[in-house]
Amino acid sequence: MYYLLLIISPLLVLDSNNFVDLATEVQLERFEQQVGFHLANFSGLRVRKFNRTTWILDGDTELFVDLSDEYQFSLTWAHSSLGNNQWNDYPMKISKSPMCAFLNGPYKEYQPYFIDNTNFPRIGEERVCPFPKGRYWVRNLAPAGVWIPEALAGGYWRFTGSVSDVNDEVLIKYLLFMRIKRELD
Ligand SMILES: *[C@@H]1O[C@H](CO)[C@@H](O)[C@H](O)[C@H]1NC(C)=O
Ligand SMILES: *[C@@H]1O[C@H](CO)[C@@H](O)[C@H](O)[C@H]1NC(C)=O
């Protein structure tokens, strides 16, 4: 789930001017874990409407295993302009990488945008490995502008976070659906 969070690739070189002003409405719609309930249980994590204009993620989760480098993480985006389940893969992504490279890389870089709203590991000077098993909570986590680069079109977006093994078999899969409304939409 963190997964969830980690929407930005080290491969992406976007300067901060390219991120949207949140006047653009980012409406979270649904979070769902699809597989891997023997490894993690994120079914308690839900999208809720916080007030008229803000949707948040909130809930309690549990990771049953330490995620070390025998696991890999990736995050991909897909777009649907009409919300009719015709998803087109988007070229930006966090490419599959060993869990601890992810944790000490993109996760660490983007933790300021979510770390105050969760007890997920806080990465400081020292390298952290593995991502430790445990109970994790998320409270009132609203999307930050950095989640949504300006390049992303209005419409429906699906973020897919996957944990796979070294043979590329997907073990855990999370989906986060959201709608981005731009002024001109
Ligand atoms: C998964 O989490 C949900 C919600 O927190 C809980 O109701 C359910 O019992 C949990 N399932 C397992 C297998 O831990
Ligand atoms: C909704 O909540 C967010 C986050 O606390 C806040 O920034 C925003 O001003 C609120 N909007 C309204 C209409 O109350």
PDB file of C-alpha atoms in Angstrom, residues 17-174:
ATOM      1  CA  ASN A  17       6.439  22.959 -11.478  1.00  0.00           C
ATOM      2  CA  ASN A  18       5.002  20.073 -13.389  1.00  0.00           C
ATOM      3  CA  PHE A  19       2.828  18.890 -10.555  1.00  0.00           C
ATOM      4  CA  VAL A  20      -0.771  19.864 -10.452  1.00  0.00           C
ATOM      5  CA  ASP A  21      -2.278  22.468  -8.376  1.00  0.00           C
ATOM      6  CA  LEU A  22      -4.811  20.607  -6.294  1.00  0.00           C
ATOM      7  CA  ALA A  23      -7.483  22.983  -7.483  1.00  0.00           C
ATOM      8  CA  THR A  24      -7.662  20.169  -9.953  1.00  0.00           C
ATOM      9  CA  GLU A  25      -9.856  17.708  -8.154  1.00  0.00           C
ATOM     10  CA  VAL A  26      -8.378  14.313  -7.386  1.00  0.00           C
ATOM     11  CA  GLN A  27     -11.225  12.106  -6.393  1.00  0.00           C
ATOM     12  CA  LEU A  28     -10.071   8.803  -4.926  1.00  0.00           C
ATOM     13  CA  GLU A  29     -12.637   6.154  -5.753  1.00  0.00           C
ATOM     14  CA  ARG A  30     -11.578   2.760  -4.495  1.00  0.00           C
ATOM     15  CA  PHE A  31      -8.668   0.821  -3.048  1.00  0.00           C
ATOM     16  CA  GLU A  32      -8.563  -2.910  -3.361  1.00  0.00           C
ATOM     17  CA  GLN A  33      -6.235  -5.791  -2.650  1.00  0.00           C
ATOM     18  CA  GLN A  34      -6.685  -8.513  -5.225  1.00  0.00           C
ATOM     19  CA  VAL A  35      -4.354 -11.335  -4.278  1.00  0.00           C
ATOM     20  CA  GLY A  36      -1.889 -12.277  -1.561  1.00  0.00           C
ATOM     21  CA  PHE A  37      -4.054 -12.403   1.536  1.00  0.00           C
ATOM     22  CA  HIS A  38      -1.707 -14.987   3.052  1.00  0.00           C
ATOM     23  CA  LEU A  39       1.095 -12.389   2.909  1.00  0.00           C
ATOM     24  CA  ALA A  40      -0.722  -9.156   3.691  1.00  0.00           C
ATOM     25  CA  ASN A  41      -4.211  -8.000   4.525  1.00  0.00           C
ATOM     26  CA  PHE A  42      -5.056  -4.537   3.290  1.00  0.00           C
ATOM     27  CA  SER A  43      -8.790  -5.103   3.067  1.00  0.00           C
ATOM     28  CA  GLY A  44      -9.241  -2.663   5.965  1.00  0.00           C
ATOM     29  CA  LEU A  45      -7.885   0.198   3.868  1.00  0.00           C
ATOM     30  CA  ARG A  46     -10.711   2.224   2.373  1.00  0.00           C
ATOM     31  CA  VAL A  47     -11.358   5.369   0.421  1.00  0.00           C
ATOM     32  CA  ARG A  48     -13.603   7.741   2.320  1.00  0.00           C
ATOM     33  CA  LYS A  49     -15.026  11.109   1.541  1.00  0.00           C
ATOM     34  CA  PHE A  50     -13.497  13.519   4.040  1.00  0.00           C
ATOM     35  CA  ASN A  51     -15.361  16.675   3.099  1.00  0.00           C
ATOM     36  CA  ARG A  52     -16.982  18.159   0.040  1.00  0.00           C
ATOM     37  CA  THR A  53     -13.792  18.278  -1.995  1.00  0.00           C
ATOM     38  CA  THR A  54     -11.378  15.815  -0.404  1.00  0.00           C
ATOM     39  CA  TRP A  55     -11.225  12.034  -0.494  1.00  0.00           C
ATOM     40  CA  ILE A  56      -8.841  10.145   1.745  1.00  0.00           C
ATOM     41  CA  LEU A  57      -7.411   6.705   2.410  1.00  0.00           C
ATOM     42  CA  ASP A  58      -7.866   5.390   5.906  1.00  0.00           C
ATOM     43  CA  GLY A  59      -7.731   2.073   7.702  1.00  0.00           C
ATOM     44  CA  ASP A  60      -5.750  -0.680   9.353  1.00  0.00           C
ATOM     45  CA  THR A  61      -3.616  -3.179   7.520  1.00  0.00           C
ATOM     46  CA  GLU A  62      -1.294  -6.020   8.341  1.00  0.00           C
ATOM     47  CA  LEU A  63       1.789  -7.367   6.647  1.00  0.00           C
ATOM     48  CA  PHE A  64       2.425 -10.973   7.695  1.00  0.00           C
ATOM     49  CA  VAL A  65       5.973 -11.369   6.329  1.00  0.00           C
ATOM     50  CA  ASP A  66       9.163  -9.340   6.178  1.00  0.00           C
ATOM     51  CA  LEU A  67       9.610  -8.090   2.633  1.00  0.00           C
ATOM     52  CA  SER A  68      13.294  -8.335   1.796  1.00  0.00           C
ATOM     53  CA  ASP A  69      15.063  -8.528  -1.535  1.00  0.00           C
ATOM     54  CA  GLU A  70      13.550 -11.860  -2.415  1.00  0.00           C
ATOM     55  CA  TYR A  71      10.513  -9.728  -3.193  1.00  0.00           C
ATOM     56  CA  GLN A  72      10.231  -7.096  -5.898  1.00  0.00           C
ATOM     57  CA  PHE A  73       7.940  -4.101  -6.098  1.00  0.00           C
ATOM     58  CA  SER A  74       6.518  -2.254  -9.084  1.00  0.00           C
ATOM     59  CA  LEU A  75       3.933   0.410  -9.633  1.00  0.00           C
ATOM     60  CA  THR A  76       2.170   1.126 -12.891  1.00  0.00           C
ATOM     61  CA  TRP A  77      -0.494   3.558 -14.023  1.00  0.00           C
ATOM     62  CA  ALA A  78      -3.264   3.100 -16.523  1.00  0.00           C
ATOM     63  CA  HIS A  79      -5.716   5.658 -17.876  1.00  0.00           C
ATOM     64  CA  SER A  80      -9.301   5.427 -19.031  1.00  0.00           C
ATOM     65  CA  SER A  81     -10.783   8.581 -20.427  1.00  0.00           C
ATOM     66  CA  LEU A  82     -14.386   7.413 -20.099  1.00  0.00           C
ATOM     67  CA  GLY A  83     -14.223   5.161 -17.067  1.00  0.00           C
ATOM     68  CA  ASN A  84     -15.551   2.266 -19.116  1.00  0.00           C
ATOM     69  CA  ASN A  85     -12.835  -0.180 -18.066  1.00  0.00           C
ATOM     70  CA  GLN A  86     -10.834   0.307 -21.238  1.00  0.00           C
ATOM     71  CA  TRP A  87      -7.483   0.847 -19.596  1.00  0.00           C
ATOM     72  CA  ASN A  88      -4.425   2.081 -21.453  1.00  0.00           C
ATOM     73  CA  ASP A  89      -1.070   1.554 -19.801  1.00  0.00           C
ATOM     74  CA  TYR A  90       0.757   4.749 -19.117  1.00  0.00           C
ATOM     75  CA  PRO A  91       4.492   4.901 -19.853  1.00  0.00           C
ATOM     76  CA  MET A  92       5.477   6.275 -16.475  1.00  0.00           C
ATOM     77  CA  LYS A  93       5.991   3.674 -13.786  1.00  0.00           C
ATOM     78  CA  ILE A  94       8.165   2.479 -10.976  1.00  0.00           C
ATOM     79  CA  SER A  95       9.901  -0.399 -12.658  1.00  0.00           C
ATOM     80  CA  LYS A  96      10.124  -3.674 -10.856  1.00  0.00           C
ATOM     81  CA  SER A  97      12.981  -3.498  -8.376  1.00  0.00           C
ATOM     82  CA  PRO A  98      14.119  -5.391  -5.293  1.00  0.00           C
ATOM     83  CA  MET A  99      12.027  -4.389  -2.277  1.00  0.00           C
ATOM     84  CA  CYS A 100      14.868  -2.782  -0.333  1.00  0.00           C
ATOM     85  CA  ALA A 101      16.045  -0.783  -3.354  1.00  0.00           C
ATOM     86  CA  PHE A 102      12.481   0.477  -3.646  1.00  0.00           C
ATOM     87  CA  LEU A 103      12.223   1.186   0.085  1.00  0.00           C
ATOM     88  CA  ASN A 104      15.481   3.136   0.244  1.00  0.00           C
ATOM     89  CA  GLY A 105      14.881   4.768  -3.148  1.00  0.00           C
ATOM     90  CA  PRO A 106      11.490   6.039  -4.361  1.00  0.00           C
ATOM     91  CA  TYR A 107       9.741   5.235  -1.079  1.00  0.00           C
ATOM     92  CA  LYS A 108      12.287   7.241   0.914  1.00  0.00           C
ATOM     93  CA  GLU A 109      12.208  10.087  -1.552  1.00  0.00           C
ATOM     94  CA  TYR A 110       8.429  10.418  -1.446  1.00  0.00           C
ATOM     95  CA  GLN A 111       7.814   9.596   2.227  1.00  0.00           C
ATOM     96  CA  PRO A 112       7.286  13.286   3.108  1.00  0.00           C
ATOM     97  CA  TYR A 113       3.988  13.067   1.217  1.00  0.00           C
ATOM     98  CA  PHE A 114       2.541  10.265   3.318  1.00  0.00           C
ATOM     99  CA  ILE A 115       4.676   9.509   6.358  1.00  0.00           C
ATOM    100  CA  ASP A 116       2.789  11.734   8.801  1.00  0.00           C
ATOM    101  CA  ASN A 117      -0.431   9.882   7.988  1.00  0.00           C
ATOM    102  CA  THR A 118       0.817   6.371   8.603  1.00  0.00           C
ATOM    103  CA  ASN A 119       3.128   4.285  10.774  1.00  0.00           C
ATOM    104  CA  PHE A 120       4.872   2.815   7.735  1.00  0.00           C
ATOM    105  CA  PRO A 121       8.655   2.689   8.182  1.00  0.00           C
ATOM    106  CA  ARG A 122      10.310   6.074   8.296  1.00  0.00           C
ATOM    107  CA  ILE A 123      13.588   5.938   6.413  1.00  0.00           C
ATOM    108  CA  GLY A 124      16.347   8.183   7.771  1.00  0.00           C
ATOM    109  CA  GLU A 125      20.073   8.150   7.202  1.00  0.00           C
ATOM    110  CA  GLU A 126      20.290   4.424   7.752  1.00  0.00           C
ATOM    111  CA  ARG A 127      19.299   1.946   5.115  1.00  0.00           C
ATOM    112  CA  VAL A 128      16.229  -0.046   6.110  1.00  0.00           C
ATOM    113  CA  CYS A 129      15.832  -3.656   4.997  1.00  0.00           C
ATOM    114  CA  PRO A 130      13.548  -5.567   5.015  1.00  0.00           C
ATOM    115  CA  PHE A 131      10.199  -3.778   4.986  1.00  0.00           C
ATOM    116  CA  PRO A 132       9.225  -5.264   8.344  1.00  0.00           C
ATOM    117  CA  LYS A 133       6.098  -7.277   8.896  1.00  0.00           C
ATOM    118  CA  GLY A 134       3.644  -5.718  11.288  1.00  0.00           C
ATOM    119  CA  ARG A 135       0.388  -3.872  11.728  1.00  0.00           C
ATOM    120  CA  TYR A 136       0.247  -0.643   9.795  1.00  0.00           C
ATOM    121  CA  TRP A 137      -2.332   2.094   9.866  1.00  0.00           C
ATOM    122  CA  VAL A 138      -3.178   4.898   7.481  1.00  0.00           C
ATOM    123  CA  ARG A 139      -5.124   7.911   8.745  1.00  0.00           C
ATOM    124  CA  ASN A 140      -6.742  10.567   6.624  1.00  0.00           C
ATOM    125  CA  LEU A 141      -4.244  10.349   3.802  1.00  0.00           C
ATOM    126  CA  ALA A 142      -5.269  12.759   1.054  1.00  0.00           C
ATOM    127  CA  PRO A 143      -3.530  12.787  -2.309  1.00  0.00           C
ATOM    128  CA  ALA A 144      -0.776  15.373  -2.516  1.00  0.00           C
ATOM    129  CA  GLY A 145      -0.076  17.287  -5.688  1.00  0.00           C
ATOM    130  CA  VAL A 146       3.070  15.274  -6.128  1.00  0.00           C
ATOM    131  CA  TRP A 147       1.007  12.147  -6.674  1.00  0.00           C
ATOM    132  CA  ILE A 148      -0.358  13.523  -9.855  1.00  0.00           C
ATOM    133  CA  PRO A 149       2.048  14.988 -12.370  1.00  0.00           C
ATOM    134  CA  GLU A 150       0.613  17.680 -14.580  1.00  0.00           C
ATOM    135  CA  ALA A 151       1.176  15.390 -17.531  1.00  0.00           C
ATOM    136  CA  LEU A 152      -1.626  13.130 -16.343  1.00  0.00           C
ATOM    137  CA  ALA A 153      -4.777  13.739 -18.292  1.00  0.00           C
ATOM    138  CA  GLY A 154      -8.160  14.163 -16.727  1.00  0.00           C
ATOM    139  CA  GLY A 155     -10.311  11.062 -16.528  1.00  0.00           C
ATOM    140  CA  TYR A 156     -10.005   7.805 -14.657  1.00  0.00           C
ATOM    141  CA  TRP A 157      -6.710   6.440 -13.373  1.00  0.00           C
ATOM    142  CA  ARG A 158      -5.798   3.093 -11.954  1.00  0.00           C
ATOM    143  CA  PHE A 159      -2.570   2.607 -10.006  1.00  0.00           C
ATOM    144  CA  THR A 160      -1.408  -0.978  -9.685  1.00  0.00           C
ATOM    145  CA  GLY A 161       1.141  -1.853  -6.999  1.00  0.00           C
ATOM    146  CA  SER A 162       2.531  -5.363  -7.202  1.00  0.00           C
ATOM    147  CA  VAL A 163       4.824  -7.428  -5.056  1.00  0.00           C
ATOM    148  CA  SER A 164       6.355 -10.317  -6.968  1.00  0.00           C
ATOM    149  CA  ASP A 165       8.920 -12.981  -6.282  1.00  0.00           C
ATOM    150  CA  VAL A 166      12.270 -13.294  -8.032  1.00  0.00           C
ATOM    151  CA  ASN A 167      10.625 -15.371 -10.754  1.00  0.00           C
ATOM    152  CA  ASP A 168       8.273 -12.460 -11.483  1.00  0.00           C
ATOM    153  CA  GLU A 169       5.253 -14.252 -10.138  1.00  0.00           C
ATOM    154  CA  VAL A 170       2.848 -11.694  -8.684  1.00  0.00           C
ATOM    155  CA  LEU A 171       2.205 -12.455  -5.023  1.00  0.00           C
ATOM    156  CA  ILE A 172       0.351  -9.372  -3.812  1.00  0.00           C
ATOM    157  CA  LYS A 173      -1.535  -6.894  -5.942  1.00  0.00           C
ATOM    158  CA  TYR A 174      -3.170  -3.624  -4.997  1.00  0.00           C
TER     159      TYR A 174
END
